[in-house]
XYZ file of C-alpha atoms in Angstrom:
691
model
C 7.011 30.808 -69.760
C 5.333 31.233 -66.407
C 8.005 29.096 -64.735
C 10.775 31.208 -66.259
C 9.138 34.413 -64.997
C 8.944 32.999 -61.483
C 12.555 31.877 -61.732
C 13.742 35.317 -62.858
C 11.719 36.944 -60.081
C 13.395 34.641 -57.564
C 16.853 35.525 -58.964
C 16.033 39.231 -58.728
C 14.969 38.844 -55.090
C 18.249 37.111 -54.330
C 20.263 39.839 -56.037
C 18.415 42.510 -54.048
C 18.954 40.603 -50.820
C 22.696 40.256 -51.358
C 23.317 43.755 -52.750
C 25.360 44.655 -49.695
C 27.918 47.379 -49.225
C 31.188 46.760 -51.038
C 33.830 45.142 -48.872
C 31.350 43.324 -46.583
C 31.935 39.613 -46.964
C 30.206 36.635 -45.384
C 27.171 38.730 -44.397
C 23.832 37.105 -43.578
C 20.539 38.835 -44.290
C 16.952 37.768 -43.681
C 15.093 36.908 -46.857
C 11.714 35.353 -46.190
C 9.681 32.881 -44.141
C 8.979 29.373 -45.398
C 6.345 26.955 -44.159
C 6.117 23.226 -44.524
C 4.192 20.489 -42.797
C 4.965 20.745 -39.068
C 7.502 23.592 -39.220
C 8.069 27.264 -40.004
C 11.542 28.459 -41.044
C 13.239 31.823 -41.293
C 15.326 31.833 -44.469
C 18.564 33.821 -44.624
C 20.855 34.487 -47.552
C 24.571 34.451 -46.855
C 27.068 36.003 -49.244
C 30.244 33.919 -49.238
C 33.411 34.918 -51.068
C 36.276 32.633 -52.033
C 39.449 32.789 -54.134
C 39.843 30.498 -57.162
C 43.199 29.737 -58.863
C 43.603 30.008 -62.624
C 44.357 26.813 -64.552
C 47.107 28.549 -66.518
C 48.702 30.527 -63.745
C 48.638 29.006 -60.281
C 49.801 32.331 -58.793
C 46.831 34.234 -60.151
C 43.220 33.690 -59.444
C 39.794 35.241 -59.331
C 37.698 36.477 -56.436
C 34.358 34.668 -56.628
C 31.240 34.809 -54.540
C 28.121 32.770 -54.125
C 24.910 33.046 -52.138
C 24.030 30.284 -49.725
C 20.500 29.723 -48.489
C 20.290 29.060 -44.739
C 17.104 27.877 -43.042
C 16.626 28.404 -39.314
C 13.639 26.804 -37.645
C 11.284 29.328 -36.081
C 8.495 27.048 -34.866
C 7.639 23.401 -35.274
C 6.436 20.161 -33.809
C 8.692 18.404 -31.327
C 9.719 15.930 -34.007
C 10.757 18.731 -36.392
C 12.700 20.505 -33.657
C 14.608 17.315 -32.870
C 15.304 16.717 -36.579
C 16.798 20.207 -36.826
C 19.531 19.245 -34.349
C 21.252 17.786 -37.409
C 21.393 19.755 -40.659
C 20.404 18.195 -43.998
C 24.126 18.001 -44.832
C 24.796 16.020 -41.686
C 26.491 18.883 -39.869
C 26.136 19.856 -36.219
C 24.576 23.297 -35.736
C 26.228 24.080 -32.402
C 24.197 27.244 -31.809
C 20.872 25.513 -32.282
C 21.977 22.493 -30.230
C 22.971 24.752 -27.315
C 19.648 26.605 -27.390
C 17.630 23.397 -27.662
C 19.409 21.521 -24.867
C 19.146 24.529 -22.554
C 15.409 25.109 -23.032
C 13.691 21.920 -24.277
C 12.430 21.005 -20.761
C 9.734 23.645 -21.131
C 7.990 21.632 -23.865
C 9.337 18.057 -23.670
C 10.858 15.467 -21.350
C 14.315 13.884 -21.739
C 12.880 10.507 -22.674
C 10.722 12.073 -25.422
C 13.732 13.797 -26.990
C 15.901 10.686 -26.716
C 13.280 8.462 -28.313
C 12.862 10.901 -31.215
C 16.639 10.976 -31.780
C 16.692 7.174 -31.816
C 13.693 7.094 -34.138
C 15.471 9.475 -36.519
C 18.622 7.334 -36.429
C 16.650 4.200 -37.277
C 14.832 5.945 -40.125
C 18.165 7.031 -41.642
C 19.385 3.447 -41.325
C 16.398 2.127 -43.317
C 16.627 4.937 -45.863
C 20.300 4.114 -46.523
C 19.395 0.517 -47.417
C 16.581 1.611 -49.750
C 18.352 4.579 -51.379
C 22.036 3.913 -51.931
C 22.668 7.399 -53.352
C 21.750 8.957 -49.971
C 23.767 6.511 -47.901
C 26.808 8.742 -47.427
C 24.750 11.756 -46.339
C 22.603 9.598 -44.057
C 25.688 8.173 -42.398
C 26.953 11.679 -41.752
C 23.636 12.545 -40.109
C 23.814 9.410 -37.982
C 27.298 10.352 -36.780
C 26.031 13.788 -35.864
C 23.120 12.287 -33.917
C 25.641 10.319 -31.862
C 27.585 13.539 -31.286
C 24.427 15.333 -30.119
C 23.702 12.570 -27.595
C 27.306 12.680 -26.349
C 27.186 16.467 -25.939
C 23.863 16.135 -24.136
C 25.221 13.551 -21.686
C 28.313 15.650 -20.946
C 26.572 19.012 -20.635
C 23.382 18.027 -18.803
C 24.070 14.757 -16.950
C 21.202 15.387 -14.521
C 18.737 14.864 -17.366
C 19.689 11.186 -17.208
C 19.630 10.927 -13.403
C 16.073 9.597 -13.097
C 16.664 7.439 -9.993
C 16.060 4.552 -9.479
C 15.071 3.289 -12.954
C 17.434 5.437 -15.083
C 15.045 4.972 -18.000
C 16.916 7.203 -20.454
C 20.239 5.476 -19.865
C 18.652 2.022 -20.113
C 17.001 2.922 -23.424
C 20.255 4.407 -24.725
C 22.233 1.340 -23.632
C 19.841 -1.038 -25.409
C 19.744 1.062 -28.561
C 23.557 1.364 -28.745
C 24.013 -2.375 -28.268
C 21.647 -3.189 -31.146
C 22.465 -0.502 -33.728
C 25.936 0.931 -33.010
C 27.846 -1.744 -31.094
C 31.178 -0.250 -32.135
C 30.274 3.090 -30.519
C 31.256 4.060 -26.982
C 27.685 5.196 -26.193
C 26.764 1.794 -24.748
C 29.817 1.834 -22.497
C 29.232 5.418 -21.411
C 25.572 4.740 -20.606
C 26.570 1.776 -18.443
C 29.200 3.822 -16.616
C 26.686 6.596 -15.993
C 24.235 4.148 -14.433
C 26.925 2.749 -12.127
C 28.084 6.247 -11.160
C 24.568 7.490 -10.378
C 23.824 4.364 -8.339
C 26.997 4.880 -6.275
C 26.149 8.525 -5.696
C 22.608 7.610 -4.638
C 23.988 5.028 -2.214
C 26.471 7.526 -0.769
C 23.702 10.070 -0.358
C 21.623 7.512 1.516
C 24.598 6.640 3.735
C 25.142 10.324 4.386
C 21.626 10.677 5.718
C 22.186 7.806 8.134
C 25.496 9.222 9.321
C 23.898 12.615 9.835
C 21.839 11.182 12.686
C 25.041 10.661 14.648
C 26.797 13.871 13.620
C 25.715 15.621 16.840
C 28.071 13.400 18.833
C 30.978 14.381 16.588
C 30.052 18.043 16.941
C 30.028 17.804 20.750
C 33.467 16.123 20.725
C 34.763 18.901 18.461
C 33.432 21.561 20.842
C 35.100 19.886 23.817
C 38.448 19.504 22.061
C 38.548 22.938 20.441
C 39.506 26.147 22.175
C 36.699 28.310 23.485
C 36.112 31.340 21.278
C 34.343 34.394 22.588
C 31.178 35.121 20.602
C 31.616 37.933 18.101
C 29.948 41.313 18.410
C 28.716 42.906 15.209
C 30.603 46.174 15.638
C 33.843 44.250 16.297
C 33.764 42.290 13.010
C 35.994 43.924 10.359
C 33.914 45.166 7.426
C 36.043 43.495 4.743
C 36.034 40.219 6.656
C 32.229 40.039 6.843
C 31.910 41.156 3.210
C 34.320 38.421 2.106
C 32.244 35.790 3.912
C 29.024 37.015 2.312
C 30.727 36.923 -1.089
C 32.102 33.442 -0.350
C 28.590 32.135 0.376
C 26.914 33.987 -2.508
C 29.527 32.819 -5.010
C 29.235 29.185 -3.908
C 25.452 29.268 -4.208
C 25.472 31.119 -7.534
C 27.955 28.664 -9.070
C 25.560 25.837 -8.186
C 22.563 27.491 -9.842
C 21.347 25.370 -12.744
C 20.559 27.975 -15.431
C 17.540 26.239 -16.940
C 15.935 26.170 -13.466
C 15.592 29.945 -13.865
C 13.305 29.632 -16.892
C 9.919 31.206 -16.355
C 8.110 27.995 -17.247
C 10.063 26.214 -14.506
C 10.456 28.932 -11.915
C 7.081 30.703 -12.073
C 5.037 27.480 -12.346
C 6.960 25.193 -10.019
C 3.957 24.502 -7.752
C 2.021 22.959 -10.672
C 4.626 20.286 -11.293
C 5.518 19.207 -7.785
C 2.455 20.233 -5.877
C 2.323 22.254 -2.698
C 5.646 22.376 -0.895
C 7.578 21.092 -3.893
C 10.952 22.553 -4.805
C 11.545 22.220 -8.502
C 14.389 24.748 -8.490
C 16.364 24.096 -5.269
C 19.519 25.803 -6.536
C 17.543 28.985 -7.209
C 15.677 28.820 -3.909
C 18.952 28.453 -1.991
C 20.238 31.714 -3.503
C 16.989 33.494 -2.651
C 17.008 32.186 0.909
C 20.536 33.526 1.446
C 19.411 36.915 0.122
C 16.603 36.946 2.693
C 18.906 35.877 5.506
C 21.210 38.825 4.877
C 18.394 41.393 4.626
C 16.657 40.166 7.754
C 19.889 40.341 9.768
C 20.505 43.893 8.609
C 17.112 44.839 10.044
C 17.594 42.752 13.210
C 20.987 44.211 14.164
C 19.590 47.743 13.845
C 16.380 47.161 15.812
C 17.185 44.499 18.405
C 18.545 46.846 21.137
C 15.601 49.067 21.957
C 17.288 51.405 24.441
C 20.255 52.217 22.195
C 21.006 55.901 21.641
C 20.479 57.289 18.170
C 24.203 58.015 17.768
C 25.099 54.383 18.557
C 22.348 53.073 16.297
C 23.737 55.301 13.563
C 27.073 53.486 13.941
C 25.313 50.219 13.071
C 23.727 51.873 10.040
C 27.097 53.253 9.005
C 28.762 49.865 9.411
C 26.232 48.186 7.128
C 26.744 50.943 4.546
C 30.513 50.405 4.726
C 30.030 46.633 4.354
C 27.836 47.311 1.318
C 30.678 49.364 -0.172
C 33.090 46.473 0.442
C 30.668 44.219 -1.427
C 30.528 46.747 -4.258
C 34.319 46.612 -4.452
C 34.131 42.801 -4.560
C 31.451 43.019 -7.294
C 28.958 41.074 -5.187
C 25.667 42.603 -6.324
C 23.551 39.986 -4.529
C 24.392 40.766 -0.895
C 24.842 44.417 -1.859
C 21.186 44.601 -2.871
C 20.183 42.544 0.181
C 21.802 45.093 2.511
C 20.313 48.051 0.630
C 16.879 46.390 0.798
C 17.237 45.899 4.552
C 18.265 49.521 5.089
C 15.333 50.684 2.959
C 12.742 48.563 4.761
C 10.039 50.599 6.485
C 11.021 49.708 10.048
C 14.587 50.956 9.466
C 13.855 53.782 7.060
C 11.520 55.585 9.465
C 14.235 55.968 12.164
C 14.880 59.582 11.196
C 16.919 60.447 14.285
C 19.357 57.620 13.601
C 19.684 58.556 9.927
C 20.195 62.202 10.901
C 23.194 61.162 13.046
C 25.084 59.731 10.069
C 27.986 61.691 8.549
C 27.411 63.223 5.124
C 29.907 60.847 3.464
C 27.883 57.835 4.628
C 24.618 59.322 3.357
C 26.194 60.071 -0.033
C 27.670 56.584 -0.211
C 24.348 54.979 0.695
C 22.536 56.997 -1.971
C 25.089 56.045 -4.639
C 24.803 52.361 -3.751
C 20.996 52.532 -3.713
C 20.982 54.269 -7.111
C 22.664 51.206 -8.631
C 19.355 49.344 -8.283
C 17.141 52.198 -9.423
C 14.109 51.094 -11.410
C 14.578 53.943 -13.870
C 14.573 52.822 -17.510
C 14.143 49.145 -16.660
C 17.056 49.209 -14.166
C 19.394 50.254 -16.932
C 22.124 51.398 -14.517
C 22.522 48.033 -12.773
C 22.335 46.176 -16.094
C 24.985 48.321 -17.738
C 27.185 48.101 -14.665
C 26.878 44.315 -14.535
C 27.732 43.854 -18.209
C 30.593 46.327 -17.960
C 32.189 44.670 -14.935
C 31.157 41.040 -15.520
C 34.609 39.924 -16.642
C 36.630 42.978 -15.539
C 39.501 42.500 -13.092
C 38.053 44.966 -10.595
C 35.121 47.409 -10.398
C 35.133 50.870 -11.910
C 34.229 52.938 -8.845
C 33.189 56.557 -9.110
C 31.593 59.102 -6.791
C 30.402 62.697 -6.731
C 31.719 63.064 -3.188
C 35.351 64.265 -3.134
C 36.322 62.188 -0.085
C 34.769 59.028 -1.517
C 36.365 59.696 -4.895
C 39.791 59.964 -3.270
C 39.256 56.686 -1.405
C 38.204 54.927 -4.593
C 41.326 56.096 -6.414
C 43.535 54.836 -3.576
C 41.729 51.502 -3.628
C 42.167 51.189 -7.386
C 45.920 51.845 -7.134
C 46.156 49.178 -4.430
C 44.407 46.606 -6.639
C 46.714 47.363 -9.576
C 49.884 47.262 -7.464
C 48.928 44.019 -5.740
C 47.500 42.350 -8.866
C 44.114 41.764 -7.231
C 41.385 40.312 -9.461
C 37.755 40.180 -8.338
C 35.040 37.821 -9.517
C 31.394 38.782 -10.005
C 28.172 37.684 -8.300
C 25.017 39.190 -9.859
C 21.640 39.796 -8.292
C 19.786 36.738 -9.586
C 16.404 38.464 -9.424
C 17.303 40.442 -12.546
C 17.459 37.277 -14.642
C 14.464 35.642 -12.949
C 12.375 38.684 -13.786
C 13.505 38.821 -17.403
C 12.796 35.123 -17.908
C 9.415 35.356 -16.192
C 8.464 38.324 -18.347
C 9.535 36.513 -21.522
C 7.512 33.480 -20.463
C 4.450 35.633 -19.778
C 4.649 37.968 -22.768
C 5.497 35.474 -25.532
C 3.198 32.483 -26.209
C 4.552 28.946 -25.974
C 2.914 27.982 -29.255
C 1.987 29.663 -32.496
C -1.582 30.123 -33.680
C -1.309 26.867 -35.625
C -0.188 24.945 -32.516
C 3.550 24.681 -33.251
C 6.183 25.077 -30.529
C 7.420 28.675 -30.613
C 11.186 28.208 -30.727
C 11.890 31.932 -31.177
C 10.770 32.294 -27.567
C 13.400 29.737 -26.527
C 16.109 31.705 -28.327
C 15.211 34.802 -26.331
C 15.319 32.780 -23.119
C 18.682 31.329 -24.078
C 20.163 34.831 -24.375
C 19.435 35.327 -20.666
C 20.677 31.851 -19.712
C 23.925 32.532 -21.587
C 24.483 35.625 -19.426
C 24.012 33.540 -16.277
C 26.499 30.976 -17.576
C 29.045 33.701 -18.337
C 28.724 35.196 -14.859
C 29.066 31.760 -13.267
C 32.484 31.545 -14.906
C 33.355 34.948 -13.433
C 32.294 33.756 -9.963
C 34.977 31.047 -10.137
C 37.685 33.702 -9.651
C 37.013 34.228 -5.937
C 39.361 32.431 -3.557
C 37.874 33.274 -0.149
C 37.879 30.649 2.605
C 34.966 29.960 4.940
C 35.194 31.504 8.420
C 32.992 29.384 10.690
C 33.378 31.859 13.542
C 31.609 34.588 11.535
C 28.884 32.238 10.345
C 28.290 31.144 13.932
C 27.613 34.800 14.769
C 25.506 35.228 11.622
C 23.291 32.253 12.469
C 22.963 33.354 16.107
C 21.327 36.671 15.174
C 17.647 36.456 15.968
C 15.492 37.840 13.151
C 12.039 39.358 13.540
C 8.836 39.113 11.571
C 7.141 42.182 10.126
C 4.958 42.933 13.125
C 7.875 42.620 15.534
C 10.013 44.920 13.362
C 7.267 47.500 13.234
C 6.657 47.367 16.995
C 10.373 47.675 17.758
C 10.721 50.574 15.339
C 7.752 52.405 16.872
C 9.145 51.827 20.360
C 12.536 53.284 19.341
C 10.946 56.307 17.666
C 7.237 56.529 18.569
C 4.719 57.772 16.033
C 3.986 61.367 17.000
C 2.754 62.865 13.767
C 0.430 61.830 10.974
C 1.974 60.401 7.787
C 0.971 63.524 5.820
C 2.841 65.847 8.200
C 5.874 63.587 8.259
C 5.951 63.626 4.467
C 6.039 67.426 4.439
C 8.880 67.516 6.959
C 10.997 64.861 5.264
C 12.337 67.375 2.753
C 14.030 69.312 5.557
C 16.012 66.280 6.770
C 19.066 66.929 4.636
C 21.023 64.011 6.119
C 18.239 61.495 5.676
C 18.211 59.463 2.443
C 15.576 60.358 -0.077
C 12.648 58.002 -0.130
C 12.668 55.579 -3.033
C 9.675 54.003 -4.697
C 8.251 50.931 -3.042
C 9.076 48.584 -5.903
C 12.783 49.159 -5.266
C 12.779 48.399 -1.583
C 11.599 44.845 -1.442
C 13.296 41.729 -0.255
C 13.313 38.492 -2.210
C 11.046 35.705 -1.026
C 10.174 32.208 -2.133
C 7.525 29.684 -1.223
C 9.158 28.562 1.992
C 7.497 29.070 5.357
C 10.818 29.934 6.948
C 11.244 33.087 4.871
C 9.669 36.461 5.428
C 9.793 39.755 3.637
C 9.592 43.485 4.282
C 8.706 46.543 2.313
C 8.401 50.281 2.819
C 4.620 50.333 2.717
C 2.916 52.101 5.567
C 2.564 49.839 8.615
C -1.023 50.871 9.018
C -1.706 49.518 5.554
C 0.025 46.208 6.118
C 3.325 45.097 4.662
C 3.602 44.219 1.000
C 5.572 41.124 0.136
C 7.687 40.556 -2.848
C 9.175 37.729 -4.808
C 12.495 37.006 -6.346
C 11.362 38.953 -9.349
C 10.138 41.895 -7.341
C 12.131 44.934 -8.249
C 12.940 44.493 -11.903
C 11.558 45.132 -15.356
C 8.762 47.563 -14.622
C 5.866 47.453 -17.032
C 4.767 50.933 -15.970
C 8.047 52.710 -16.540
C 8.688 56.025 -18.193
C 6.747 56.217 -21.431
C 9.857 57.359 -23.268
C 11.400 53.949 -22.721
C 10.498 51.163 -25.091
C 9.609 47.902 -23.358
C 9.173 44.603 -25.207
C 6.539 43.570 -22.650
C 4.238 46.548 -22.991
C 2.099 48.091 -25.718
C -0.735 50.659 -25.721
C -3.232 47.799 -25.386
C -1.358 45.350 -23.128
C 1.190 45.149 -20.355
C 2.654 42.494 -18.082
C 1.754 42.928 -14.412
C 2.814 41.091 -11.277
C 0.158 39.333 -9.220
C -0.060 37.284 -6.070
C -2.720 35.171 -4.388
C -3.249 35.384 -0.636
C -4.807 32.287 0.830
C -5.856 33.884 4.127
C -5.028 36.321 6.915
C -2.345 33.989 8.297
C -0.483 33.822 5.002
C 3.021 35.161 5.713
C 4.779 34.371 2.457
C 3.872 35.473 -1.030
C 5.276 34.657 -4.424
C 4.612 37.043 -7.269
C 3.782 35.710 -10.703
C 3.119 37.543 -13.941
C 0.116 37.735 -16.252
C -0.629 39.609 -19.456
C -3.161 42.387 -18.812
C -5.181 43.511 -21.843
C -7.277 46.633 -22.295
C -10.442 44.489 -22.446
C -9.831 42.615 -19.183
C -12.404 43.192 -16.468
C -12.021 42.346 -12.804
C -13.495 38.846 -13.012
C -11.227 38.024 -16.006
C -8.067 39.053 -14.145
C -9.148 37.138 -11.026
C -9.673 34.018 -13.149
C -6.167 34.429 -14.631
C -4.629 34.694 -11.157
C -6.545 31.680 -9.859
C -5.365 29.692 -12.886
C -1.744 30.768 -12.287
C -1.914 29.478 -8.711
C -3.954 26.369 -9.623
C -6.880 27.523 -7.472
C -10.528 26.788 -8.132
C -13.691 28.657 -7.300
C -15.960 31.393 -8.697
C -14.334 34.785 -9.193
C -17.226 36.402 -7.316
C -15.766 35.020 -4.056
C -12.613 37.091 -4.504
C -11.629 40.724 -4.829
C -8.800 42.348 -6.765
C -6.599 45.075 -5.288
C -3.706 47.069 -6.705
C -0.767 47.417 -4.306
C 0.428 51.026 -4.113
C 3.318 52.589 -2.216
C 0.903 54.067 0.340
C -1.712 51.330 0.560
C -4.054 49.325 -1.657
C -6.620 50.268 -4.287
C -9.734 48.094 -4.531
C -10.661 47.537 -8.191
C -14.446 47.762 -8.747
C -16.182 44.435 -9.246
C -17.277 45.289 -12.813
C -14.413 47.614 -13.678
C -11.982 47.482 -16.592
C -8.704 46.767 -14.803
C -6.448 48.175 -17.531
C -8.018 51.640 -17.232
C -8.991 51.481 -13.545
C -5.485 50.805 -12.218
C -3.416 53.663 -10.816
C -0.586 54.499 -13.237
C 0.662 57.587 -11.403
C 2.242 55.683 -8.525
C 5.632 55.622 -10.269
C 6.139 51.872 -9.869
C 5.213 48.780 -11.842
C 1.603 47.534 -11.530
C 1.213 44.959 -8.756
C -2.072 43.259 -7.877
C -3.234 40.936 -5.123
C -6.252 38.605 -5.087
C -7.804 37.595 -1.778
C -11.198 36.369 -0.594
C -13.816 39.001 0.145
C -14.125 37.701 3.696
C -10.380 38.057 4.218
C -10.418 41.557 2.716
C -13.214 42.692 5.047
C -11.402 41.324 8.111
C -8.162 43.048 7.074
C -9.993 46.344 6.634
C -11.418 46.123 10.153
C -8.006 45.164 11.544
C -6.356 48.183 9.917
C -8.976 50.508 11.364
C -8.348 49.109 14.843
C -4.605 49.428 14.245
C -4.909 53.120 13.378
C -6.897 53.808 16.560
C -4.283 51.894 18.599
C -1.377 53.871 17.093
C -3.221 57.137 17.710
C -3.824 56.277 21.367
C -0.196 55.133 21.753
C 1.172 58.423 20.387
C -1.090 60.350 22.763
């Protein structure tokens, strides 16, 4: 009787779950969560309708429906996750396979996954001999396992490129020879080994030949016609924009999406040690971003005696180039140029900005607003999704002259059949993935791998993959003459930029008085929050960064994930990475006063975290050792730094009225004291200079 009651209760639950609106067929709805040894599943009920023919009248039939139970793994051991690549019916779940293959490197190695697939295949082989009734289903599962391996080899060949041993391919070759000799897996594994060996040999030869490439370059220079070096103002705007888009598109197409995962990107130093580059394709994109921003600053500041009207022409040219990039849907170099124009050393040149025409100021403001941090950068995200696969951008403006130009441009694109690709700002995705990695635990409370986290990460990776397809549309050709000019531009470090800027327009008033007067400069762009104005940096000594922080307070540095996904945004906006008791904050560790590059990472800040707890979290993130008492914690603000008390509660002590996302820095107390003294001397020096 008890069993019947449970059965009827189960039937009633099913009927309630599938009591959908009339006319909605093949609808899936969540039912419940099921647990078993080593795995947790989300169970869905799917209502499926089908038409059955009558035995008496083949032309008539009945509309029937049934409810199918679908289990989707939510968390599990590595073995259970690998088993789920093949359904119990022997079918290939393409969605799950795609998610798994794109994200498994965060919790397993290729050889571990391959060995588990082989182990599963062998178990099915034994089970078929012992249980004849399951032989057909087991054989179907074995075929699907072979399909999974084939898809894996085709989609992610670099997972098998473990030079020089090629362990995965050797294991696969041996296994195929013994258990599935009729399959092509053995042959494909052998071909892969030969191909990788040839490529490794060619790469080695290329390095040897490179030693003699200087001779070839000299011969080319002698034979070729002399070309006069380019001047920046003489380069056509569309021509330079096309070259920036050409470079950005090439680099973005080479980005390996799973290298952007937070577990890979934000923790790369742990795996390869200091100086390691675990995500070279990502770092190459970031380096190009920095190169563009630094040259924007350099071209504006390098000629100290230039009149303000002539310097304004350089500003205007960069704004026009940024508009060309907007028309080409290149959001990467577009943001790089905007970041350079918004850097402190350029932003403070009020006389040069005041010399710009109103149309240029309006255009600059519209382009800068694209990357506004408001509502988790909703404008840039919506714009990117709207134009990702569109033929050309949807330009609009509040300025009548700019609106007329945009309409003329649009007609020209339609008449000439012009189609533009898309290059996104990669920092958007790096930030999202880093935040997901920080906010969601890798494992459940019972120690199982949290695969729901990997599904969320895959949603971001799928967007990158889609945009990489859009970047294939560009057909620009490289112009070596322009890149020769680009590489010849000498860039400056932060101190040099600040000194040049102060020489061009000396400091004559205190920051407080300048702030009051800024409202009267109608032709000067409105100041944006510091979190928007940062350049991208990575852990390479050749890269530097700038920000709009006061020079007397020292420059703040920023990472590739600098200006996105604020955890201290408007309270009316719902963020998945913030709650009343927690929020994700960005942190960095400064090793000493000579440290010129900084990479931000993210940690979860709780309302019970005191200063020593947060310092320990930062030290752990950067794989540093030592007592927390040797370090101090500071919050980076738009106008300086806030020292968090040694025994303070960081969650409540931090400044939330700054208007930007919380950013903290950890440095030694000795370094902090020396910086404080240096800033005091710097203020006295600037005061004497202005006098």
